[in-house]
mmCIF file with all atom_site columns, C-alpha atoms in Angstrom:
data_model
loop_
_atom_site.group_PDB
_atom_site.id
_atom_site.type_symbol
_atom_site.label_atom_id
_atom_site.label_alt_id
_atom_site.label_comp_id
_atom_site.label_asym_id
_atom_site.label_entity_id
_atom_site.label_seq_id
_atom_site.pdbx_PDB_ins_code
_atom_site.Cartn_x
_atom_site.Cartn_y
_atom_site.Cartn_z
_atom_site.occupancy
_atom_site.B_iso_or_equiv
_atom_site.pdbx_formal_charge
_atom_site.auth_seq_id
_atom_site.auth_comp_id
_atom_site.auth_asym_id
_atom_site.auth_atom_id
_atom_site.pdbx_PDB_model_num
ATOM 1   C CA . ALA A 1 1   ? 112.741 105.967 96.269  1.00 39.00 ? 78  ALA A CA 1
ATOM 2   C CA . SER A 1 2   ? 109.356 106.858 96.841  1.00 39.00 ? 79  SER A CA 1
ATOM 3   C CA . ALA A 1 3   ? 109.225 108.974 93.385  1.00 41.00 ? 80  ALA A CA 1
ATOM 4   C CA . PHE A 1 4   ? 109.774 104.818 91.814  1.00 48.00 ? 81  PHE A CA 1
ATOM 5   C CA . ALA A 1 5   ? 106.783 103.590 94.553  1.00 51.00 ? 82  ALA A CA 1
ATOM 6   C CA . GLN A 1 6   ? 103.206 102.804 93.730  1.00 52.00 ? 83  GLN A CA 1
ATOM 7   C CA . ASN A 1 7   ? 100.509 103.280 96.387  1.00 48.00 ? 84  ASN A CA 1
ATOM 8   C CA . THR A 1 8   ? 98.231  100.069 96.837  1.00 59.00 ? 85  THR A CA 1
ATOM 9   C CA . GLN A 1 9   ? 96.237  100.823 99.907  1.00 72.00 ? 86  GLN A CA 1
ATOM 10  C CA . SER A 1 10  ? 96.421  102.812 103.305 1.00 80.00 ? 87  SER A CA 1
ATOM 11  C CA . PHE A 1 11  ? 96.350  102.250 107.359 1.00 81.00 ? 88  PHE A CA 1
ATOM 12  C CA . THR A 1 12  ? 95.073  104.320 110.191 1.00 81.00 ? 89  THR A CA 1
ATOM 13  C CA . VAL A 1 13  ? 97.111  102.704 113.214 1.00 77.00 ? 90  VAL A CA 1
ATOM 14  C CA . LYS A 1 14  ? 95.361  104.425 116.391 1.00 77.00 ? 91  LYS A CA 1
ATOM 15  C CA . THR A 1 15  ? 96.450  105.936 119.681 1.00 73.00 ? 92  THR A CA 1
ATOM 16  C CA . GLY A 1 16  ? 97.347  102.925 122.127 1.00 72.00 ? 93  GLY A CA 1
ATOM 17  C CA . THR A 1 17  ? 96.802  100.266 119.105 1.00 72.00 ? 94  THR A CA 1
ATOM 18  C CA . SER A 1 18  ? 99.677  97.719  117.910 1.00 71.00 ? 95  SER A CA 1
ATOM 19  C CA . ILE A 1 19  ? 100.945 98.315  113.779 1.00 72.00 ? 96  ILE A CA 1
ATOM 20  C CA . SER A 1 20  ? 100.018 94.300  113.836 1.00 72.00 ? 97  SER A CA 1
ATOM 21  C CA . GLU A 1 21  ? 96.448  94.991  115.467 1.00 77.00 ? 98  GLU A CA 1
ATOM 22  C CA . THR A 1 22  ? 95.753  97.198  112.460 1.00 79.00 ? 99  THR A CA 1
ATOM 23  C CA . VAL A 1 23  ? 97.371  95.559  109.200 1.00 80.00 ? 100 VAL A CA 1
ATOM 24  C CA . PRO A 1 24  ? 96.043  92.264  108.323 1.00 82.00 ? 101 PRO A CA 1
ATOM 25  C CA . ASP A 1 25  ? 98.630  89.276  108.415 1.00 83.00 ? 102 ASP A CA 1
ATOM 26  C CA . SER A 1 26  ? 97.289  88.761  104.744 1.00 84.00 ? 103 SER A CA 1
ATOM 27  C CA . VAL A 1 27  ? 98.688  92.448  103.840 1.00 84.00 ? 104 VAL A CA 1
ATOM 28  C CA . LEU A 1 28  ? 102.587 92.252  106.264 1.00 85.00 ? 105 LEU A CA 1
ATOM 29  C CA . TYR A 1 29  ? 103.297 88.400  104.449 1.00 90.00 ? 106 TYR A CA 1
ATOM 30  C CA . GLN A 1 30  ? 103.899 87.598  100.949 1.00 91.00 ? 107 GLN A CA 1
ATOM 31  C CA . TYR A 1 31  ? 101.803 84.074  101.515 1.00 93.00 ? 108 TYR A CA 1
ATOM 32  C CA . PRO A 1 32  ? 98.497  83.286  103.890 1.00 92.00 ? 109 PRO A CA 1
ATOM 33  C CA . GLN A 1 33  ? 99.805  80.518  104.907 1.00 93.00 ? 110 GLN A CA 1
ATOM 34  C CA . PHE A 1 34  ? 104.067 79.177  105.411 1.00 95.00 ? 111 PHE A CA 1
ATOM 35  C CA . THR A 1 35  ? 104.711 77.679  102.445 1.00 94.00 ? 112 THR A CA 1
ATOM 36  C CA . ALA A 1 36  ? 106.942 74.731  101.527 1.00 94.00 ? 113 ALA A CA 1
ATOM 37  C CA . GLY A 1 37  ? 110.220 76.182  100.420 1.00 95.00 ? 114 GLY A CA 1
ATOM 38  C CA . ARG A 1 38  ? 113.961 75.732  100.041 1.00 95.00 ? 115 ARG A CA 1
ATOM 39  C CA . VAL A 1 39  ? 116.530 77.787  101.035 1.00 95.00 ? 116 VAL A CA 1
ATOM 40  C CA . HIS A 1 40  ? 120.382 78.073  98.960  1.00 95.00 ? 117 HIS A CA 1
ATOM 41  C CA . PHE A 1 41  ? 123.343 79.578  100.999 1.00 93.00 ? 118 PHE A CA 1
ATOM 42  C CA . ARG A 1 42  ? 126.488 80.796  99.012  1.00 92.00 ? 119 ARG A CA 1
ATOM 43  C CA . ASN A 1 43  ? 128.511 77.971  100.500 1.00 92.00 ? 120 ASN A CA 1
ATOM 44  C CA . GLY A 1 44  ? 126.171 76.025  98.340  1.00 92.00 ? 121 GLY A CA 1
ATOM 45  C CA . SER A 1 45  ? 124.438 74.351  101.079 1.00 93.00 ? 122 SER A CA 1
ATOM 46  C CA . THR A 1 46  ? 120.573 74.194  101.076 1.00 94.00 ? 123 THR A CA 1
ATOM 47  C CA . THR A 1 47  ? 117.908 73.385  103.685 1.00 93.00 ? 124 THR A CA 1
ATOM 48  C CA . SER A 1 48  ? 113.838 73.099  103.517 1.00 94.00 ? 125 SER A CA 1
ATOM 49  C CA . ALA A 1 49  ? 111.396 74.964  105.685 1.00 93.00 ? 126 ALA A CA 1
ATOM 50  C CA . GLN A 1 50  ? 108.059 76.099  106.052 1.00 95.00 ? 127 GLN A CA 1
ATOM 51  C CA . LEU A 1 51  ? 108.306 79.745  104.810 1.00 96.00 ? 128 LEU A CA 1
ATOM 52  C CA . ASN A 1 52  ? 106.512 83.004  104.355 1.00 94.00 ? 129 ASN A CA 1
ATOM 53  C CA . TYR A 1 53  ? 108.534 86.492  103.872 1.00 94.00 ? 130 TYR A CA 1
ATOM 54  C CA . ASN A 1 54  ? 107.173 89.248  105.997 1.00 89.00 ? 131 ASN A CA 1
ATOM 55  C CA . ARG A 1 55  ? 106.808 92.451  104.259 1.00 85.00 ? 132 ARG A CA 1
ATOM 56  C CA . PHE A 1 56  ? 107.335 94.638  107.239 1.00 79.00 ? 133 PHE A CA 1
ATOM 57  C CA . LEU A 1 57  ? 110.523 93.423  108.476 1.00 81.00 ? 134 LEU A CA 1
ATOM 58  C CA . ASP A 1 58  ? 111.892 92.329  105.284 1.00 86.00 ? 135 ASP A CA 1
ATOM 59  C CA . GLU A 1 59  ? 112.552 89.689  106.308 1.00 88.00 ? 136 GLU A CA 1
ATOM 60  C CA . MET A 1 60  ? 112.371 85.511  105.691 1.00 92.00 ? 137 MET A CA 1
ATOM 61  C CA . GLN A 1 61  ? 110.498 84.166  108.982 1.00 92.00 ? 138 GLN A CA 1
ATOM 62  C CA . PHE A 1 62  ? 110.038 79.804  109.576 1.00 93.00 ? 139 PHE A CA 1
ATOM 63  C CA . LEU A 1 63  ? 108.329 77.527  111.174 1.00 91.00 ? 140 LEU A CA 1
ATOM 64  C CA . ASP A 1 64  ? 110.456 75.356  113.988 1.00 88.00 ? 141 ASP A CA 1
ATOM 65  C CA . ASN A 1 65  ? 110.033 72.202  115.078 1.00 86.00 ? 142 ASN A CA 1
ATOM 66  C CA . ASN A 1 66  ? 107.211 73.657  117.914 1.00 87.00 ? 143 ASN A CA 1
ATOM 67  C CA . GLY A 1 67  ? 105.351 75.699  115.291 1.00 85.00 ? 144 GLY A CA 1
ATOM 68  C CA . ASP A 1 68  ? 107.256 78.983  116.299 1.00 86.00 ? 145 ASP A CA 1
ATOM 69  C CA . THR A 1 69  ? 107.820 81.905  113.544 1.00 87.00 ? 146 THR A CA 1
ATOM 70  C CA . LEU A 1 70  ? 111.212 82.711  113.861 1.00 87.00 ? 147 LEU A CA 1
ATOM 71  C CA . ALA A 1 71  ? 113.548 84.726  110.968 1.00 88.00 ? 148 ALA A CA 1
ATOM 72  C CA . ILE A 1 72  ? 116.073 83.181  109.137 1.00 87.00 ? 149 ILE A CA 1
ATOM 73  C CA . ALA A 1 73  ? 119.683 84.067  110.663 1.00 85.00 ? 150 ALA A CA 1
ATOM 74  C CA . GLU A 1 74  ? 122.587 85.465  108.980 1.00 88.00 ? 151 GLU A CA 1
ATOM 75  C CA . ALA A 1 75  ? 120.447 86.500  105.580 1.00 89.00 ? 152 ALA A CA 1
ATOM 76  C CA . GLU A 1 76  ? 123.782 87.646  104.405 1.00 90.00 ? 153 GLU A CA 1
ATOM 77  C CA . THR A 1 77  ? 125.120 83.836  103.487 1.00 92.00 ? 154 THR A CA 1
ATOM 78  C CA . ILE A 1 78  ? 121.726 83.380  101.391 1.00 93.00 ? 155 ILE A CA 1
ATOM 79  C CA . LYS A 1 79  ? 121.785 83.193  97.632  1.00 91.00 ? 156 LYS A CA 1
ATOM 80  C CA . LEU A 1 80  ? 118.399 82.241  96.792  1.00 94.00 ? 157 LEU A CA 1
ATOM 81  C CA . ILE A 1 81  ? 115.074 81.021  98.603  1.00 96.00 ? 158 ILE A CA 1
ATOM 82  C CA . LEU A 1 82  ? 112.635 78.991  96.388  1.00 96.00 ? 159 LEU A CA 1
ATOM 83  C CA . VAL A 1 83  ? 108.555 79.301  97.630  1.00 95.00 ? 160 VAL A CA 1
ATOM 84  C CA . GLY A 1 84  ? 106.860 77.323  95.061  1.00 90.00 ? 161 GLY A CA 1
ATOM 85  C CA . ILE A 1 85  ? 107.371 79.027  91.993  1.00 92.00 ? 162 ILE A CA 1
ATOM 86  C CA . ASP A 1 86  ? 108.621 82.523  93.385  1.00 95.00 ? 163 ASP A CA 1
ATOM 87  C CA . SER A 1 87  ? 112.597 83.216  93.660  1.00 95.00 ? 164 SER A CA 1
ATOM 88  C CA . PHE A 1 88  ? 113.580 85.600  96.282  1.00 96.00 ? 165 PHE A CA 1
ATOM 89  C CA . TYR A 1 89  ? 117.307 86.772  96.056  1.00 95.00 ? 166 TYR A CA 1
ATOM 90  C CA . TYR A 1 90  ? 118.715 88.513  99.136  1.00 93.00 ? 167 TYR A CA 1
ATOM 91  C CA . ASP A 1 91  ? 121.600 91.566  98.556  1.00 92.00 ? 168 ASP A CA 1
ATOM 92  C CA . LYS A 1 92  ? 121.037 93.792  101.599 1.00 89.00 ? 169 LYS A CA 1
ATOM 93  C CA . GLY A 1 93  ? 117.248 92.830  101.403 1.00 90.00 ? 170 GLY A CA 1
ATOM 94  C CA . TYR A 1 94  ? 114.931 90.253  100.275 1.00 93.00 ? 171 TYR A CA 1
ATOM 95  C CA . PHE A 1 95  ? 114.240 90.991  96.397  1.00 95.00 ? 172 PHE A CA 1
ATOM 96  C CA . PHE A 1 96  ? 111.542 88.956  94.968  1.00 95.00 ? 173 PHE A CA 1
ATOM 97  C CA . VAL A 1 97  ? 111.440 88.267  91.530  1.00 95.00 ? 174 VAL A CA 1
ATOM 98  C CA . VAL A 1 98  ? 108.926 89.298  88.994  1.00 94.00 ? 175 VAL A CA 1
ATOM 99  C CA . SER A 1 99  ? 110.450 88.784  85.886  1.00 91.00 ? 176 SER A CA 1
ATOM 100 C CA . ASN A 1 100 ? 114.038 87.486  84.429  1.00 91.00 ? 177 ASN A CA 1
ATOM 101 C CA . ASN A 1 101 ? 114.757 87.244  81.007  1.00 84.00 ? 178 ASN A CA 1
ATOM 102 C CA . GLY A 1 102 ? 118.568 85.594  81.890  1.00 81.00 ? 179 GLY A CA 1
ATOM 103 C CA . SER A 1 103 ? 120.619 88.587  81.913  1.00 84.00 ? 180 SER A CA 1
ATOM 104 C CA . ILE A 1 104 ? 118.610 91.230  84.234  1.00 90.00 ? 181 ILE A CA 1
ATOM 105 C CA . LYS A 1 105 ? 115.658 90.971  86.695  1.00 94.00 ? 182 LYS A CA 1
ATOM 106 C CA . LEU A 1 106 ? 113.031 92.880  87.305  1.00 95.00 ? 183 LEU A CA 1
ATOM 107 C CA . ALA A 1 107 ? 111.697 92.426  91.150  1.00 95.00 ? 184 ALA A CA 1
ATOM 108 C CA . THR A 1 108 ? 109.697 94.341  93.686  1.00 93.00 ? 185 THR A CA 1
ATOM 109 C CA . LYS A 1 109 ? 110.180 95.077  97.404  1.00 89.00 ? 186 LYS A CA 1
ATOM 110 C CA . GLN A 1 110 ? 106.447 95.989  99.441  1.00 82.00 ? 187 GLN A CA 1
ATOM 111 C CA . GLY A 1 111 ? 106.671 97.551  102.710 1.00 77.00 ? 188 GLY A CA 1
ATOM 112 C CA . PHE A 1 112 ? 104.878 100.785 104.225 1.00 75.00 ? 189 PHE A CA 1
ATOM 113 C CA . LYS A 1 113 ? 105.875 104.266 105.056 1.00 74.00 ? 190 LYS A CA 1
ATOM 114 C CA . ILE A 1 114 ? 104.049 106.774 106.942 1.00 72.00 ? 191 ILE A CA 1
ATOM 115 C CA . LEU A 1 115 ? 101.829 109.215 104.370 1.00 71.00 ? 192 LEU A CA 1
ATOM 116 C CA . ASP A 1 116 ? 101.432 112.479 106.992 1.00 62.00 ? 193 ASP A CA 1
ATOM 117 C CA . LYS A 1 117 ? 105.023 113.118 107.543 1.00 39.00 ? 194 LYS A CA 1
ATOM 118 C CA . GLN A 1 118 ? 103.956 116.249 109.574 1.00 38.00 ? 195 GLN A CA 1
ATOM 119 C CA . LYS A 1 119 ? 102.569 113.694 112.356 1.00 41.00 ? 196 LYS A CA 1
ATOM 120 C CA . THR A 1 120 ? 105.975 112.855 114.966 1.00 45.00 ? 197 THR A CA 1
ATOM 121 C CA . ALA A 1 121 ? 104.538 109.161 115.232 1.00 42.00 ? 198 ALA A CA 1
ATOM 122 C CA . ALA A 1 122 ? 106.913 108.538 118.204 1.00 45.00 ? 199 ALA A CA 1
ATOM 123 C CA . TYR A 1 123 ? 106.848 104.832 118.999 1.00 44.00 ? 200 TYR A CA 1
ATOM 124 C CA . ASP A 1 124 ? 107.294 103.374 122.614 1.00 40.00 ? 201 ASP A CA 1
ATOM 125 C CA . MET A 1 125 ? 111.172 103.174 121.438 1.00 35.00 ? 202 MET A CA 1
ATOM 126 C CA . SER A 1 126 ? 113.778 105.502 121.007 1.00 28.00 ? 203 SER A CA 1
ATOM 127 C CA . SER A 1 127 ? 112.673 106.386 117.298 1.00 36.00 ? 204 SER A CA 1
ATOM 128 C CA . SER A 1 128 ? 112.314 109.528 115.258 1.00 32.00 ? 205 SER A CA 1
ATOM 129 C CA . VAL A 1 129 ? 109.984 110.501 112.061 1.00 38.00 ? 206 VAL A CA 1
ATOM 130 C CA . SER A 1 130 ? 113.037 110.093 109.672 1.00 37.00 ? 207 SER A CA 1
ATOM 131 C CA . SER A 1 131 ? 114.033 106.852 110.787 1.00 36.00 ? 208 SER A CA 1
ATOM 132 C CA . ILE A 1 132 ? 110.555 105.724 110.856 1.00 37.00 ? 209 ILE A CA 1
ATOM 133 C CA . ARG A 1 133 ? 109.551 106.735 107.848 1.00 37.00 ? 210 ARG A CA 1
ATOM 134 C CA . ASN A 1 134 ? 110.398 103.915 105.630 1.00 39.00 ? 211 ASN A CA 1
ATOM 135 C CA . VAL A 1 135 ? 109.243 101.215 107.899 1.00 42.00 ? 212 VAL A CA 1
ATOM 136 C CA . ASN A 1 136 ? 110.071 97.912  105.489 1.00 39.00 ? 213 ASN A CA 1
ATOM 137 C CA . SER A 1 137 ? 113.713 98.861  106.219 1.00 34.00 ? 214 SER A CA 1
ATOM 138 C CA . TYR A 1 138 ? 113.294 97.823  109.812 1.00 34.00 ? 215 TYR A CA 1
ATOM 139 C CA . THR A 1 139 ? 115.534 95.246  110.862 1.00 34.00 ? 216 THR A CA 1
ATOM 140 C CA . THR A 1 140 ? 114.203 92.146  113.913 1.00 34.00 ? 217 THR A CA 1
ATOM 141 C CA . GLU A 1 141 ? 115.523 94.732  116.498 1.00 36.00 ? 218 GLU A CA 1
ATOM 142 C CA . GLY A 1 142 ? 113.038 96.990  116.066 1.00 37.00 ? 219 GLY A CA 1
ATOM 143 C CA . LYS A 1 143 ? 109.993 94.390  116.116 1.00 41.00 ? 220 LYS A CA 1
ATOM 144 C CA . ILE A 1 144 ? 108.218 98.162  115.688 1.00 43.00 ? 221 ILE A CA 1
ATOM 145 C CA . TYR A 1 145 ? 104.735 95.792  114.630 1.00 42.00 ? 222 TYR A CA 1
ATOM 146 C CA . ASN A 1 146 ? 104.240 94.974  117.955 1.00 42.00 ? 223 ASN A CA 1
ATOM 147 C CA . LEU A 1 147 ? 104.757 98.328  119.292 1.00 42.00 ? 224 LEU A CA 1
ATOM 148 C CA . ALA A 1 148 ? 101.830 100.708 120.271 1.00 48.00 ? 225 ALA A CA 1
ATOM 149 C CA . VAL A 1 149 ? 101.992 104.012 118.994 1.00 52.00 ? 226 VAL A CA 1
ATOM 150 C CA . ARG A 1 150 ? 101.658 107.656 121.135 1.00 60.00 ? 227 ARG A CA 1
ATOM 151 C CA . GLU A 1 151 ? 98.966  109.163 118.492 1.00 67.00 ? 228 GLU A CA 1
ATOM 152 C CA . ASP A 1 152 ? 97.384  108.056 114.720 1.00 74.00 ? 229 ASP A CA 1
ATOM 153 C CA . VAL A 1 153 ? 99.415  107.619 112.133 1.00 75.00 ? 230 VAL A CA 1
ATOM 154 C CA . VAL A 1 154 ? 98.180  106.787 108.660 1.00 79.00 ? 231 VAL A CA 1
ATOM 155 C CA . LEU A 1 155 ? 100.945 104.299 106.972 1.00 79.00 ? 232 LEU A CA 1
ATOM 156 C CA . THR A 1 156 ? 100.679 103.294 102.960 1.00 81.00 ? 233 THR A CA 1
ATOM 157 C CA . ARG A 1 157 ? 101.894 100.339 101.509 1.00 80.00 ? 234 ARG A CA 1
ATOM 158 C CA . GLU A 1 158 ? 104.059 100.787 98.523  1.00 82.00 ? 235 GLU A CA 1
ATOM 159 C CA . THR A 1 159 ? 105.385 98.133  95.696  1.00 87.00 ? 236 THR A CA 1
ATOM 160 C CA . TYR A 1 160 ? 109.028 99.361  94.707  1.00 90.00 ? 237 TYR A CA 1
ATOM 161 C CA . TYR A 1 161 ? 111.004 98.224  91.804  1.00 94.00 ? 238 TYR A CA 1
ATOM 162 C CA . TYR A 1 162 ? 114.547 96.951  91.706  1.00 95.00 ? 239 TYR A CA 1
ATOM 163 C CA . PHE A 1 163 ? 117.021 95.845  88.690  1.00 94.00 ? 240 PHE A CA 1
ATOM 164 C CA . GLY A 1 164 ? 119.502 92.663  89.478  1.00 92.00 ? 241 GLY A CA 1
ATOM 165 C CA . ASN A 1 165 ? 121.837 91.729  87.302  1.00 90.00 ? 242 ASN A CA 1
ATOM 166 C CA . ILE A 1 166 ? 123.376 88.469  86.738  1.00 89.00 ? 243 ILE A CA 1
ATOM 167 C CA . TYR A 1 167 ? 125.769 88.378  89.690  1.00 90.00 ? 244 TYR A CA 1
ATOM 168 C CA . ASN A 1 168 ? 122.012 89.336  91.989  1.00 90.00 ? 245 ASN A CA 1
ATOM 169 C CA . ARG A 1 169 ? 123.059 92.945  92.438  1.00 90.00 ? 246 ARG A CA 1
ATOM 170 C CA . PHE A 1 170 ? 120.175 95.197  92.773  1.00 93.00 ? 247 PHE A CA 1
ATOM 171 C CA . VAL A 1 171 ? 119.589 98.821  92.396  1.00 92.00 ? 248 VAL A CA 1
ATOM 172 C CA . PRO A 1 172 ? 116.354 101.299 92.025  1.00 93.00 ? 249 PRO A CA 1
ATOM 173 C CA . ALA A 1 173 ? 114.818 100.865 88.495  1.00 92.00 ? 250 ALA A CA 1
ATOM 174 C CA . THR A 1 174 ? 115.745 104.083 87.399  1.00 91.00 ? 251 THR A CA 1
ATOM 175 C CA . LYS A 1 175 ? 117.630 105.239 84.338  1.00 92.00 ? 252 LYS A CA 1
ATOM 176 C CA . LYS A 1 176 ? 120.402 106.655 86.383  1.00 91.00 ? 253 LYS A CA 1
ATOM 177 C CA . ASP A 1 177 ? 121.281 102.945 88.358  1.00 92.00 ? 254 ASP A CA 1
ATOM 178 C CA . LEU A 1 178 ? 120.361 100.821 85.174  1.00 90.00 ? 255 LEU A CA 1
ATOM 179 C CA . MET A 1 179 ? 123.304 102.450 83.551  1.00 89.00 ? 256 MET A CA 1
ATOM 180 C CA . SER A 1 180 ? 125.477 101.854 86.503  1.00 89.00 ? 257 SER A CA 1
ATOM 181 C CA . LEU A 1 181 ? 124.668 98.283  85.968  1.00 87.00 ? 258 LEU A CA 1
ATOM 182 C CA . TYR A 1 182 ? 125.540 98.220  82.354  1.00 88.00 ? 259 TYR A CA 1
ATOM 183 C CA . PRO A 1 183 ? 127.618 100.757 81.835  1.00 90.00 ? 260 PRO A CA 1
ATOM 184 C CA . LYS A 1 184 ? 129.270 100.249 78.409  1.00 92.00 ? 261 LYS A CA 1
ATOM 185 C CA . HIS A 1 185 ? 126.147 100.127 77.011  1.00 90.00 ? 262 HIS A CA 1
ATOM 186 C CA . ARG A 1 186 ? 124.680 103.672 78.552  1.00 92.00 ? 263 ARG A CA 1
ATOM 187 C CA . ASN A 1 187 ? 124.335 104.651 74.123  1.00 93.00 ? 264 ASN A CA 1
ATOM 188 C CA . GLU A 1 188 ? 121.639 101.669 73.837  1.00 91.00 ? 265 GLU A CA 1
ATOM 189 C CA . ILE A 1 189 ? 120.020 102.241 77.491  1.00 92.00 ? 266 ILE A CA 1
ATOM 190 C CA . SER A 1 190 ? 119.469 106.545 76.623  1.00 92.00 ? 267 SER A CA 1
ATOM 191 C CA . LYS A 1 191 ? 118.230 105.647 73.151  1.00 92.00 ? 268 LYS A CA 1
ATOM 192 C CA . TYR A 1 192 ? 115.327 103.268 73.910  1.00 93.00 ? 269 TYR A CA 1
ATOM 193 C CA . ILE A 1 193 ? 114.309 105.607 76.967  1.00 92.00 ? 270 ILE A CA 1
ATOM 194 C CA . LYS A 1 194 ? 114.207 108.614 74.605  1.00 90.00 ? 271 LYS A CA 1
ATOM 195 C CA . GLU A 1 195 ? 112.373 106.694 71.556  1.00 92.00 ? 272 GLU A CA 1
ATOM 196 C CA . ASN A 1 196 ? 109.995 105.214 74.137  1.00 91.00 ? 273 ASN A CA 1
ATOM 197 C CA . GLU A 1 197 ? 107.694 106.251 77.146  1.00 87.00 ? 274 GLU A CA 1
ATOM 198 C CA . VAL A 1 198 ? 109.449 104.688 79.760  1.00 91.00 ? 275 VAL A CA 1
ATOM 199 C CA . ARG A 1 199 ? 107.497 104.567 83.319  1.00 92.00 ? 276 ARG A CA 1
ATOM 200 C CA . PHE A 1 200 ? 109.593 103.528 85.723  1.00 91.00 ? 277 PHE A CA 1
ATOM 201 C CA . GLN A 1 201 ? 107.239 103.084 88.022  1.00 88.00 ? 278 GLN A CA 1
ATOM 202 C CA . GLU A 1 202 ? 104.927 100.883 85.429  1.00 91.00 ? 279 GLU A CA 1
ATOM 203 C CA . ARG A 1 203 ? 106.285 97.046  85.773  1.00 92.00 ? 280 ARG A CA 1
ATOM 204 C CA . LYS A 1 204 ? 104.650 96.235  81.944  1.00 93.00 ? 281 LYS A CA 1
ATOM 205 C CA . ASP A 1 205 ? 107.334 99.505  81.043  1.00 93.00 ? 282 ASP A CA 1
ATOM 206 C CA . LEU A 1 206 ? 110.185 98.040  82.846  1.00 93.00 ? 283 LEU A CA 1
ATOM 207 C CA . GLU A 1 207 ? 109.963 94.701  81.018  1.00 92.00 ? 284 GLU A CA 1
ATOM 208 C CA . LYS A 1 208 ? 109.904 95.796  77.449  1.00 91.00 ? 285 LYS A CA 1
ATOM 209 C CA . LEU A 1 209 ? 112.961 98.360  78.966  1.00 91.00 ? 286 LEU A CA 1
ATOM 210 C CA . LEU A 1 210 ? 114.686 95.182  79.883  1.00 89.00 ? 287 LEU A CA 1
ATOM 211 C CA . ASP A 1 211 ? 113.476 92.920  76.975  1.00 87.00 ? 288 ASP A CA 1
#
């Protein structure tokens, strides 16, 4: 997936400090503050809350009555989350929709990965280099952003693109995965990509392809 990511920013987490101390909330979270939103569940029910998306943990969080930050439980029961004009769909993770032409969606997922793969970068918990390389996939049990690393680690912030169909199934933005969504249109997809230069890491190119 890293082949289709855009490196936008990097952070050096020094020995003895936590990731949350190094990476500002403006980067960790989608919005500068918790914002009114509405959660639509697969069973048809809805609920309103003050919401914010944690990019590092890939979880939607809300403020309870005491002002504490909590993660939405049983995320697999969520169909759609609306925050202002923004849409988030859940498909084994949250996907932020940046373009939707009615039949197919273009979505992003922002996360962090270790820039220097040669470093051990072990945390104060049982983790290997391979398991923390794409730290945006960590679940709430990890809570890595509150834990200190044992040596300096350089993290990069990256944006990944995904395609989503009308059933809200999302796959990486690649030629192969686009064809998996629309197997009956393989020839048309191949023809367009052959006749047009499609950079699968560029939003404008992807939007033209989807149109």
